[in-house]
PDB file of C-alpha atoms in Angstrom:
ATOM      1  CA  MET A 452     180.893  60.233 148.039  1.00 53.00           C
ATOM      2  CA  SER A 453     178.260  62.419 149.387  1.00 68.00           C
ATOM      3  CA  ASN A 454     174.877  62.872 147.519  1.00 76.00           C
ATOM      4  CA  LEU A 455     174.446  66.362 148.637  1.00 80.00           C
ATOM      5  CA  ARG A 456     173.526  68.993 145.807  1.00 86.00           C
ATOM      6  CA  VAL A 457     173.092  72.604 145.492  1.00 91.00           C
ATOM      7  CA  ILE A 458     169.375  73.495 145.624  1.00 91.00           C
ATOM      8  CA  ARG A 459     167.895  76.096 143.584  1.00 91.00           C
ATOM      9  CA  LEU A 460     165.288  78.351 145.486  1.00 94.00           C
ATOM     10  CA  SER A 461     162.114  79.270 143.674  1.00 93.00           C
ATOM     11  CA  PRO A 462     159.634  81.826 144.936  1.00 94.00           C
ATOM     12  CA  ASN A 463     156.861  79.372 144.239  1.00 93.00           C
ATOM     13  CA  GLY A 464     158.313  76.316 145.805  1.00 90.00           C
ATOM     14  CA  ASP A 465     159.794  73.483 143.864  1.00 87.00           C
ATOM     15  CA  ASP A 466     158.374  72.194 140.477  1.00 82.00           C
ATOM     16  CA  VAL A 467     156.648  69.374 141.983  1.00 81.00           C
ATOM     17  CA  GLN A 468     155.054  70.482 145.166  1.00 88.00           C
ATOM     18  CA  GLY A 469     154.768  74.194 145.075  1.00 92.00           C
ATOM     19  CA  LEU A 470     153.815  76.037 148.228  1.00 95.00           C
ATOM     20  CA  SER A 471     151.613  74.304 150.887  1.00 95.00           C
ATOM     21  CA  ASP A 472     147.888  75.203 151.355  1.00 96.00           C
ATOM     22  CA  TRP A 473     147.101  78.202 153.311  1.00 96.00           C
ATOM     23  CA  GLU A 474     147.084  77.665 157.159  1.00 96.00           C
ATOM     24  CA  ASN A 475     145.893  79.957 159.811  1.00 95.00           C
ATOM     25  CA  ILE A 476     148.535  81.646 161.872  1.00 93.00           C
ATOM     26  CA  PRO A 477     147.591  80.766 165.581  1.00 91.00           C
ATOM     27  CA  ALA A 478     145.235  83.351 167.066  1.00 90.00           C
ATOM     28  CA  HIS A 479     147.306  83.637 170.173  1.00 88.00           C
ATOM     29  CA  ARG A 480     150.186  85.041 168.382  1.00 88.00           C
ATOM     30  CA  VAL A 481     148.371  87.647 166.323  1.00 93.00           C
ATOM     31  CA  LEU A 482     147.831  91.302 167.252  1.00 93.00           C
ATOM     32  CA  ALA A 483     146.261  92.664 164.195  1.00 93.00           C
ATOM     33  CA  GLY A 484     144.965  90.738 161.032  1.00 88.00           C
ATOM     34  CA  LYS A 485     142.727  88.086 162.753  1.00 81.00           C
ATOM     35  CA  GLU A 486     142.381  86.158 159.645  1.00 88.00           C
ATOM     36  CA  ALA A 487     146.248  85.954 159.135  1.00 94.00           C
ATOM     37  CA  LYS A 488     147.292  82.815 156.983  1.00 96.00           C
ATOM     38  CA  VAL A 489     150.637  81.516 155.910  1.00 97.00           C
ATOM     39  CA  ARG A 490     151.800  79.041 153.273  1.00 97.00           C
ATOM     40  CA  ARG A 491     155.360  77.632 152.688  1.00 96.00           C
ATOM     41  CA  HIS A 492     157.716  75.337 151.230  1.00 96.00           C
ATOM     42  CA  LYS A 493     160.863  73.716 152.723  1.00 95.00           C
ATOM     43  CA  PHE A 494     163.543  73.110 150.420  1.00 94.00           C
ATOM     44  CA  PHE A 495     166.076  71.646 152.815  1.00 91.00           C
ATOM     45  CA  GLY A 496     165.858  70.420 156.494  1.00 90.00           C
ATOM     46  CA  GLY A 497     168.634  68.794 158.356  1.00 87.00           C
ATOM     47  CA  ASP A 498     170.328  68.128 161.688  1.00 81.00           C
ATOM     48  CA  ARG A 499     173.446  70.088 162.314  1.00 81.00           C
ATOM     49  CA  SER A 500     175.851  70.224 165.355  1.00 80.00           C
ATOM     50  CA  GLY A 501     173.810  71.797 168.060  1.00 81.00           C
ATOM     51  CA  GLY A 502     170.490  72.009 166.237  1.00 83.00           C
ATOM     52  CA  GLN A 503     168.443  71.916 163.193  1.00 89.00           C
ATOM     53  CA  VAL A 504     168.761  73.939 159.866  1.00 92.00           C
ATOM     54  CA  ARG A 505     165.766  74.735 157.455  1.00 93.00           C
ATOM     55  CA  VAL A 506     165.612  76.557 154.288  1.00 96.00           C
ATOM     56  CA  GLY A 507     162.457  77.520 152.298  1.00 96.00           C
ATOM     57  CA  VAL A 508     160.140  80.041 151.201  1.00 97.00           C
ATOM     58  CA  SER A 509     156.977  81.373 152.895  1.00 97.00           C
ATOM     59  CA  GLU A 510     154.094  83.804 152.183  1.00 97.00           C
ATOM     60  CA  ALA A 511     151.871  85.408 154.911  1.00 97.00           C
ATOM     61  CA  THR A 512     148.775  87.673 154.678  1.00 97.00           C
ATOM     62  CA  ALA A 513     148.834  90.932 156.529  1.00 97.00           C
ATOM     63  CA  TYR A 514     149.066  90.711 160.368  1.00 97.00           C
ATOM     64  CA  SER A 515     151.153  91.827 163.313  1.00 97.00           C
ATOM     65  CA  GLU A 516     152.561  89.719 166.227  1.00 96.00           C
ATOM     66  CA  LYS A 517     154.312  90.546 169.293  1.00 95.00           C
ATOM     67  CA  ILE A 518     157.700  88.619 169.533  1.00 95.00           C
ATOM     68  CA  ASP A 519     159.038  87.610 173.019  1.00 95.00           C
ATOM     69  CA  ASN A 520     162.270  85.727 173.070  1.00 94.00           C
ATOM     70  CA  TYR A 521     162.410  84.826 169.505  1.00 94.00           C
ATOM     71  CA  PRO A 522     163.348  80.958 169.864  1.00 92.00           C
ATOM     72  CA  LYS A 523     165.647  80.673 166.637  1.00 93.00           C
ATOM     73  CA  ASP A 524     168.184  82.389 164.469  1.00 95.00           C
ATOM     74  CA  GLU A 525     166.673  83.298 161.191  1.00 97.00           C
ATOM     75  CA  PHE A 526     167.980  84.927 158.062  1.00 98.00           C
ATOM     76  CA  MET A 527     165.197  86.317 155.812  1.00 98.00           C
ATOM     77  CA  HIS A 528     165.177  87.839 152.393  1.00 98.00           C
ATOM     78  CA  VAL A 529     162.008  89.737 151.208  1.00 98.00           C
ATOM     79  CA  ILE A 530     160.934  88.681 147.879  1.00 98.00           C
ATOM     80  CA  GLU A 531     157.564  90.548 147.689  1.00 97.00           C
ATOM     81  CA  GLY A 532     155.873  92.978 149.989  1.00 98.00           C
ATOM     82  CA  SER A 533     157.197  94.497 153.238  1.00 98.00           C
ATOM     83  CA  VAL A 534     157.575  94.265 156.907  1.00 98.00           C
ATOM     84  CA  THR A 535     158.297  96.675 159.684  1.00 98.00           C
ATOM     85  CA  ILE A 536     160.199  95.171 162.697  1.00 98.00           C
ATOM     86  CA  ILE A 537     159.589  97.297 165.864  1.00 98.00           C
ATOM     87  CA  HIS A 538     162.350  96.892 168.404  1.00 96.00           C
ATOM     88  CA  HIS A 539     161.667  96.642 172.181  1.00 94.00           C
ATOM     89  CA  ASP A 540     162.997 100.273 172.467  1.00 96.00           C
ATOM     90  CA  GLY A 541     160.364 101.625 169.971  1.00 96.00           C
ATOM     91  CA  ARG A 542     162.903 101.819 166.873  1.00 97.00           C
ATOM     92  CA  GLU A 543     161.252 100.699 163.650  1.00 98.00           C
ATOM     93  CA  GLU A 544     163.033  99.164 160.538  1.00 98.00           C
ATOM     94  CA  THR A 545     161.179  98.476 157.397  1.00 98.00           C
ATOM     95  CA  PHE A 546     162.298  95.859 155.018  1.00 98.00           C
ATOM     96  CA  VAL A 547     161.037  95.634 151.206  1.00 98.00           C
ATOM     97  CA  ALA A 548     161.537  93.572 148.320  1.00 98.00           C
ATOM     98  CA  GLY A 549     165.315  92.858 147.650  1.00 98.00           C
ATOM     99  CA  ASP A 550     166.188  93.513 151.320  1.00 98.00           C
ATOM    100  CA  SER A 551     167.633  90.794 153.608  1.00 98.00           C
ATOM    101  CA  PHE A 552     167.876  90.786 157.429  1.00 98.00           C
ATOM    102  CA  PHE A 553     168.684  88.495 160.282  1.00 98.00           C
ATOM    103  CA  MET A 554     166.560  88.092 163.412  1.00 97.00           C
ATOM    104  CA  PRO A 555     168.641  86.568 166.417  1.00 96.00           C
ATOM    105  CA  SER A 556     167.404  84.052 168.790  1.00 95.00           C
ATOM    106  CA  GLY A 557     166.037  86.010 171.963  1.00 96.00           C
ATOM    107  CA  PHE A 558     164.866  89.009 169.966  1.00 97.00           C
ATOM    108  CA  ASN A 559     161.909  90.796 171.533  1.00 97.00           C
ATOM    109  CA  GLY A 560     159.783  93.349 169.580  1.00 97.00           C
ATOM    110  CA  VAL A 561     156.900  93.448 167.089  1.00 97.00           C
ATOM    111  CA  TRP A 562     156.648  92.023 163.488  1.00 97.00           C
ATOM    112  CA  LYS A 563     154.140  94.238 161.454  1.00 97.00           C
ATOM    113  CA  GLN A 564     153.209  93.714 157.995  1.00 96.00           C
ATOM    114  CA  THR A 565     150.398  95.655 156.323  1.00 95.00           C
ATOM    115  CA  GLU A 566     150.394  93.597 153.126  1.00 96.00           C
ATOM    116  CA  THR A 567     151.143  90.056 151.945  1.00 97.00           C
ATOM    117  CA  ILE A 568     154.778  89.172 152.230  1.00 98.00           C
ATOM    118  CA  LYS A 569     156.795  86.270 150.595  1.00 98.00           C
ATOM    119  CA  LYS A 570     160.344  85.708 151.711  1.00 98.00           C
ATOM    120  CA  TYR A 571     163.151  83.157 151.660  1.00 98.00           C
ATOM    121  CA  PHE A 572     164.271  81.965 154.946  1.00 98.00           C
ATOM    122  CA  MET A 573     167.070  79.964 156.692  1.00 97.00           C
ATOM    123  CA  VAL A 574     166.526  79.062 160.213  1.00 96.00           C
ATOM    124  CA  PHE A 575     169.028  77.621 162.667  1.00 93.00           C
ATOM    125  CA  ASP A 576     166.894  76.125 165.560  1.00 87.00           C
ATOM    126  CA  ALA A 577     169.035  75.123 168.504  1.00 82.00           C
ATOM    127  CA  SER A 578     166.100  74.035 170.564  1.00 77.00           C
ATOM    128  CA  VAL A 579     165.584  71.154 168.055  1.00 66.00           C
ATOM    129  CA  GLY A 580     167.734  68.311 169.101  1.00 54.00           C
ATOM    130  CA  THR A 581     169.961  66.324 166.607  1.00 45.00           C
ATOM    131  CA  GLU A 582     169.468  62.938 168.405  1.00 46.00           C
TER     132      GLU A 582
END
């Protein structure tokens, strides 16, 4: 019998741990918002055939970053705030609270948020082995 269970996601982390402390986003990634910070909570992480899956919630202050060859497949659902994704061809798409979107591995463009954003995420990372 499996001990797996359905996990309720909460925008503030779980009842015991909540969100992590604020951490600086590495300066080499940041185009704008030099004091950018992030905090998160991982609800689930596990190995799957071909990679690793992580599910959680994260919150980040305003910043922008250039994305070159995004290293994972990530589904996101915006809880609060907004983000504008600028595609390599200059096309822009803005996602606001209630919107969901998927960023595929290999994506190139710019992540631009002018306010704090909170989002749920589900990541499949094939670069993380399952050994």
